[in-house]
CSV table of C-alpha atoms in Angstrom, one decimal:
chain,number,residue,atom,x,y,z
R,1061,PRO,CA,13.8,-8.1,65.7
R,1062,ALA,CA,14.7,-5.0,63.7
R,1063,GLY,CA,15.4,-5.5,60.0
R,1064,ALA,CA,13.6,-8.9,59.9
R,1065,VAL,CA,12.0,-9.7,56.6
R,1066,LEU,CA,8.6,-11.3,56.7
R,1067,ALA,CA,8.3,-14.1,54.2
R,1068,THR,CA,5.0,-14.5,52.5
R,1069,PRO,CA,3.5,-18.0,52.6
R,1070,PRO,CA,3.2,-19.9,49.4
R,1071,PRO,CA,-0.1,-19.7,47.6
R,1072,ALA,CA,-2.8,-22.1,48.9
R,1073,TYR,CA,-4.3,-24.3,46.3
R,1074,ALA,CA,-8.0,-25.0,46.2
R,1075,ARG,CA,-9.0,-28.3,47.7
R,1076,GLY,CA,-12.2,-29.9,48.8
R,1077,ARG,CA,-15.0,-27.4,49.6
R,1078,ALA,CA,-13.0,-24.6,48.0
R,1079,THR,CA,-13.7,-26.3,44.6
R,1080,LEU,CA,-17.3,-27.2,45.3
R,1081,GLU,CA,-18.7,-24.9,42.6
R,1082,GLN,CA,-16.4,-26.3,39.9
R,1083,ALA,CA,-17.1,-29.9,40.9
R,1084,TYR,CA,-20.9,-29.1,41.1
R,1085,ASP,CA,-20.8,-27.7,37.5
R,1086,ARG,CA,-18.7,-30.7,36.3
R,1087,TYR,CA,-20.4,-33.7,37.9
R,1088,THR,CA,-24.0,-32.9,38.8
R,1089,PRO,CA,-25.2,-32.8,35.2
R,1090,ARG,CA,-24.2,-36.5,34.9
R,1091,ILE,CA,-25.8,-37.3,38.3
R,1092,ILE,CA,-29.1,-35.5,37.4
R,1093,GLU,CA,-29.3,-37.1,34.0
R,1094,GLY,CA,-28.6,-40.5,35.5
R,1095,GLY,CA,-31.4,-39.9,38.0
R,1096,LYS,CA,-33.8,-39.0,35.3
R,1097,PHE,CA,-32.9,-42.1,33.3
R,1098,TYR,CA,-33.2,-44.3,36.4
R,1099,LYS,CA,-36.7,-43.0,37.2
R,1100,SER,CA,-38.0,-43.2,33.6
R,1101,GLU,CA,-36.3,-45.4,31.1
R,1102,LEU,CA,-34.7,-47.9,33.4
R,1103,TYR,CA,-37.9,-48.2,35.4
R,1104,GLY,CA,-39.8,-48.9,32.1
R,1105,ALA,CA,-37.2,-51.5,31.1
R,1106,ILE,CA,-37.5,-53.2,34.5
R,1107,SER,CA,-41.3,-53.2,34.6
R,1108,LYS,CA,-41.4,-54.8,31.1
R,1109,SER,CA,-38.5,-57.2,31.9
R,1110,ASN,CA,-36.6,-55.9,28.9
R,1111,TRP,CA,-33.3,-57.6,29.5
R,1112,LYS,CA,-31.5,-56.1,26.6
R,1113,ALA,CA,-32.4,-52.6,27.7
R,1114,ILE,CA,-31.4,-53.3,31.3
R,1115,GLN,CA,-28.1,-54.8,30.2
R,1116,ALA,CA,-27.4,-51.8,27.9
R,1117,ALA,CA,-28.3,-49.3,30.7
R,1118,THR,CA,-25.9,-50.8,33.1
R,1119,ALA,CA,-23.1,-51.8,30.7
R,1120,GLU,CA,-19.5,-50.6,31.2
R,1121,PRO,CA,-17.6,-49.2,28.2
R,1122,PRO,CA,-15.3,-51.7,26.5
R,1123,LYS,CA,-11.7,-52.0,27.4
R,1124,LYS,CA,-9.1,-49.9,25.4
R,1125,SER,CA,-8.1,-51.5,22.2
R,1126,LYS,CA,-5.2,-51.1,19.7
R,1127,GLU,CA,-7.5,-49.2,17.4
R,1128,ASP,CA,-8.3,-46.8,20.2
R,1129,ARG,CA,-4.7,-46.0,20.7
R,1130,ALA,CA,-4.4,-44.7,17.2
R,1131,LEU,CA,-7.2,-42.2,17.7
R,1132,LYS,CA,-6.4,-38.6,18.7
R,1133,ASP,CA,-8.1,-38.8,22.1
R,1134,GLY,CA,-7.1,-42.5,22.7
R,1135,GLY,CA,-10.6,-43.6,22.0
R,1136,VAL,CA,-12.0,-42.0,25.1
R,1137,ALA,CA,-15.0,-40.4,23.5
R,1138,LYS,CA,-15.9,-43.5,21.5
R,1139,ARG,CA,-15.8,-45.8,24.5
R,1140,ALA,CA,-17.6,-43.2,26.7
R,1141,ALA,CA,-20.5,-43.2,24.2
R,1142,LEU,CA,-20.8,-47.0,24.7
R,1143,ALA,CA,-21.2,-46.7,28.5
R,1144,GLY,CA,-24.7,-47.4,29.8
R,1145,GLU,CA,-26.9,-44.5,30.8
R,1146,PHE,CA,-26.8,-45.6,34.4
R,1147,SER,CA,-23.4,-47.3,34.5
R,1148,ASN,CA,-20.5,-47.1,36.9
R,1149,ALA,CA,-18.5,-45.2,34.2
R,1150,ARG,CA,-21.2,-42.6,33.4
R,1151,VAL,CA,-23.0,-41.9,36.7
R,1152,LEU,CA,-21.5,-43.6,39.7
R,1153,SER,CA,-18.0,-42.3,39.0
R,1154,ALA,CA,-19.4,-38.7,38.8
R,1155,MET,CA,-21.2,-39.3,42.1
R,1156,GLU,CA,-18.0,-40.6,43.8
R,1157,LEU,CA,-15.9,-37.7,42.5
R,1158,TYR,CA,-18.6,-35.2,43.6
R,1159,ALA,CA,-18.7,-36.8,47.1
R,1160,ALA,CA,-15.0,-36.3,47.5
R,1161,THR,CA,-15.4,-32.5,47.1
R,1162,PHE,CA,-17.0,-32.4,50.6
R,1163,SER,CA,-13.7,-33.2,52.2
R,1164,ASP,CA,-10.6,-31.1,52.7
R,1165,SER,CA,-7.4,-32.6,54.1
R,1166,SER,CA,-9.3,-35.3,55.9
R,1167,ILE,CA,-12.3,-37.4,54.8
R,1168,THR,CA,-15.5,-36.0,56.4
R,1169,PRO,CA,-18.4,-38.0,57.6
R,1170,LYS,CA,-20.5,-36.5,54.7
R,1171,THR,CA,-18.1,-37.9,52.1
R,1172,LYS,CA,-18.1,-41.3,53.8
R,1173,ALA,CA,-21.9,-41.3,53.8
R,1174,LEU,CA,-22.1,-40.3,50.2
R,1175,LYS,CA,-19.5,-42.9,49.1
R,1176,ALA,CA,-21.4,-45.6,51.1
R,1177,GLU,CA,-24.5,-44.8,49.0
R,1178,VAL,CA,-22.4,-44.9,45.8
R,1179,GLU,CA,-21.1,-48.4,46.8
R,1180,THR,CA,-24.7,-49.6,47.3
R,1181,LEU,CA,-25.6,-48.2,43.9
R,1182,ARG,CA,-22.6,-50.0,42.4
R,1183,GLU,CA,-23.8,-53.3,43.9
R,1184,VAL,CA,-27.3,-52.6,42.4
R,1185,VAL,CA,-25.9,-51.8,39.0
R,1186,ASP,CA,-23.7,-54.9,39.0
R,1187,GLY,CA,-26.6,-57.1,40.2
R,1188,MET,CA,-28.9,-55.7,37.5
R,1189,ASN,CA,-26.3,-56.3,34.8
R,1190,LYS,CA,-25.6,-59.8,36.0
R,1191,ALA,CA,-29.3,-60.7,36.1
R,1192,ALA,CA,-29.8,-59.3,32.6
R,1193,LYS,CA,-26.9,-61.4,31.3
R,1194,ILE,CA,-28.3,-64.5,33.0
R,1195,ALA,CA,-31.8,-63.9,31.5
R,1196,LEU,CA,-30.2,-63.4,28.1
R,1197,GLY,CA,-28.1,-66.6,28.4
R,1198,GLU,CA,-24.9,-64.6,28.1
R,1199,GLU,CA,-23.7,-65.7,31.6
R,1200,SER,CA,-24.2,-68.8,33.7
R,1201,VAL,CA,-25.3,-68.7,37.3
R,1202,GLY,CA,-22.3,-70.5,38.7
R,1203,GLY,CA,-22.3,-71.9,42.2
R,1204,GLY,CA,-22.4,-75.4,43.4
R,1205,LEU,CA,-19.3,-77.6,43.4
R,1206,PHE,CA,-17.2,-76.4,40.5
R,1207,GLY,CA,-20.2,-74.6,39.1
R,1208,ILE,CA,-22.1,-77.8,38.8
R,1209,GLY,CA,-25.6,-78.3,40.3
R,1210,SER,CA,-26.9,-74.8,40.3
R,1211,LYS,CA,-30.0,-74.2,38.2
R,1212,LYS,CA,-30.7,-71.1,36.2
R,1213,PRO,CA,-33.4,-68.9,37.9
R,1214,SER,CA,-36.6,-68.4,36.0
R,1215,THR,CA,-37.2,-65.0,34.3
R,1216,SER,CA,-39.9,-64.3,36.9
R,1217,GLU,CA,-37.3,-64.9,39.7
R,1218,LEU,CA,-34.8,-62.6,37.9
R,1219,SER,CA,-37.5,-60.0,37.4
R,1220,LYS,CA,-38.3,-60.0,41.1
R,1221,GLN,CA,-34.6,-59.7,41.9
R,1222,VAL,CA,-34.1,-56.8,39.6
R,1223,GLN,CA,-37.2,-55.0,40.9
R,1224,GLU,CA,-35.8,-55.4,44.5
R,1225,LEU,CA,-32.5,-54.1,43.3
R,1226,TYR,CA,-34.3,-51.1,41.6
R,1227,ILE,CA,-35.9,-50.2,44.9
R,1228,LYS,CA,-32.7,-50.5,46.8
R,1229,GLY,CA,-30.9,-48.4,44.2
R,1230,GLY,CA,-33.6,-45.7,44.3
R,1231,ASN,CA,-33.4,-45.5,48.1
R,1232,ALA,CA,-29.6,-45.2,47.9
R,1233,TYR,CA,-29.8,-42.5,45.2
R,1234,ASN,CA,-32.3,-40.5,47.2
R,1235,ALA,CA,-30.1,-40.9,50.4
R,1236,TYR,CA,-27.1,-39.7,48.4
R,1237,VAL,CA,-29.1,-36.6,47.1
R,1238,PHE,CA,-30.4,-35.9,50.6
R,1239,ALA,CA,-26.9,-35.9,52.1
R,1240,ALA,CA,-25.4,-34.0,49.1
R,1241,ASN,CA,-28.0,-31.3,49.4
R,1242,ASP,CA,-27.5,-30.9,53.1
R,1243,GLY,CA,-25.5,-27.6,53.7
R,1244,LEU,CA,-25.2,-26.9,50.0
R,1245,PRO,CA,-24.5,-23.2,49.4
R,1246,LEU,CA,-27.6,-21.2,48.4
R,1247,GLN,CA,-26.1,-20.2,45.0
R,1248,LEU,CA,-26.1,-23.9,43.9
R,1249,ASN,CA,-29.4,-25.6,43.0
R,1250,LYS,CA,-30.2,-28.6,45.1
R,1251,LEU,CA,-30.1,-32.0,43.3
R,1252,PRO,CA,-33.5,-33.4,42.5
R,1253,PHE,CA,-34.8,-36.6,44.2
R,1254,LEU,CA,-36.1,-39.5,42.1
């Protein structure tokens, strides 16, 4: 009709793939450093059955305390520094957030596949941490009726369990990297495998 005014649509805000470069810059350094740590230092700790190092590598940061609330940043930096080098807080959360950037308004199969690998890694990290705590005597095995009757596994059994978890985690990490690199724009460097 004559005299009709065309309204301009509201600005579209970046979501998903539109923010891939920013998410890449933000999260991949933690993912890459985590992979390097997993391949070198965590491997060394596992091969030597260094339970303290395994526990430290997979440890979560402590809960927020009253002292943290008094700090300017709420104690975030202090607690983040205490997170293990291949912990949920340091590496796996970055992997999960990076996986989400491959979806726009609906979750894509690629994001689902990446998050499934992160979930596998989370089980691996939790299993390694639990095995290290059992080996160090900081946690009991549990099980049996009311926790009675289960015996503590030997350190060789725990070592074998952690080695199997390490292989499972390495395969999950590499599957994540393979899926994340698939279709990555040319201007972004592909993530390295373990």
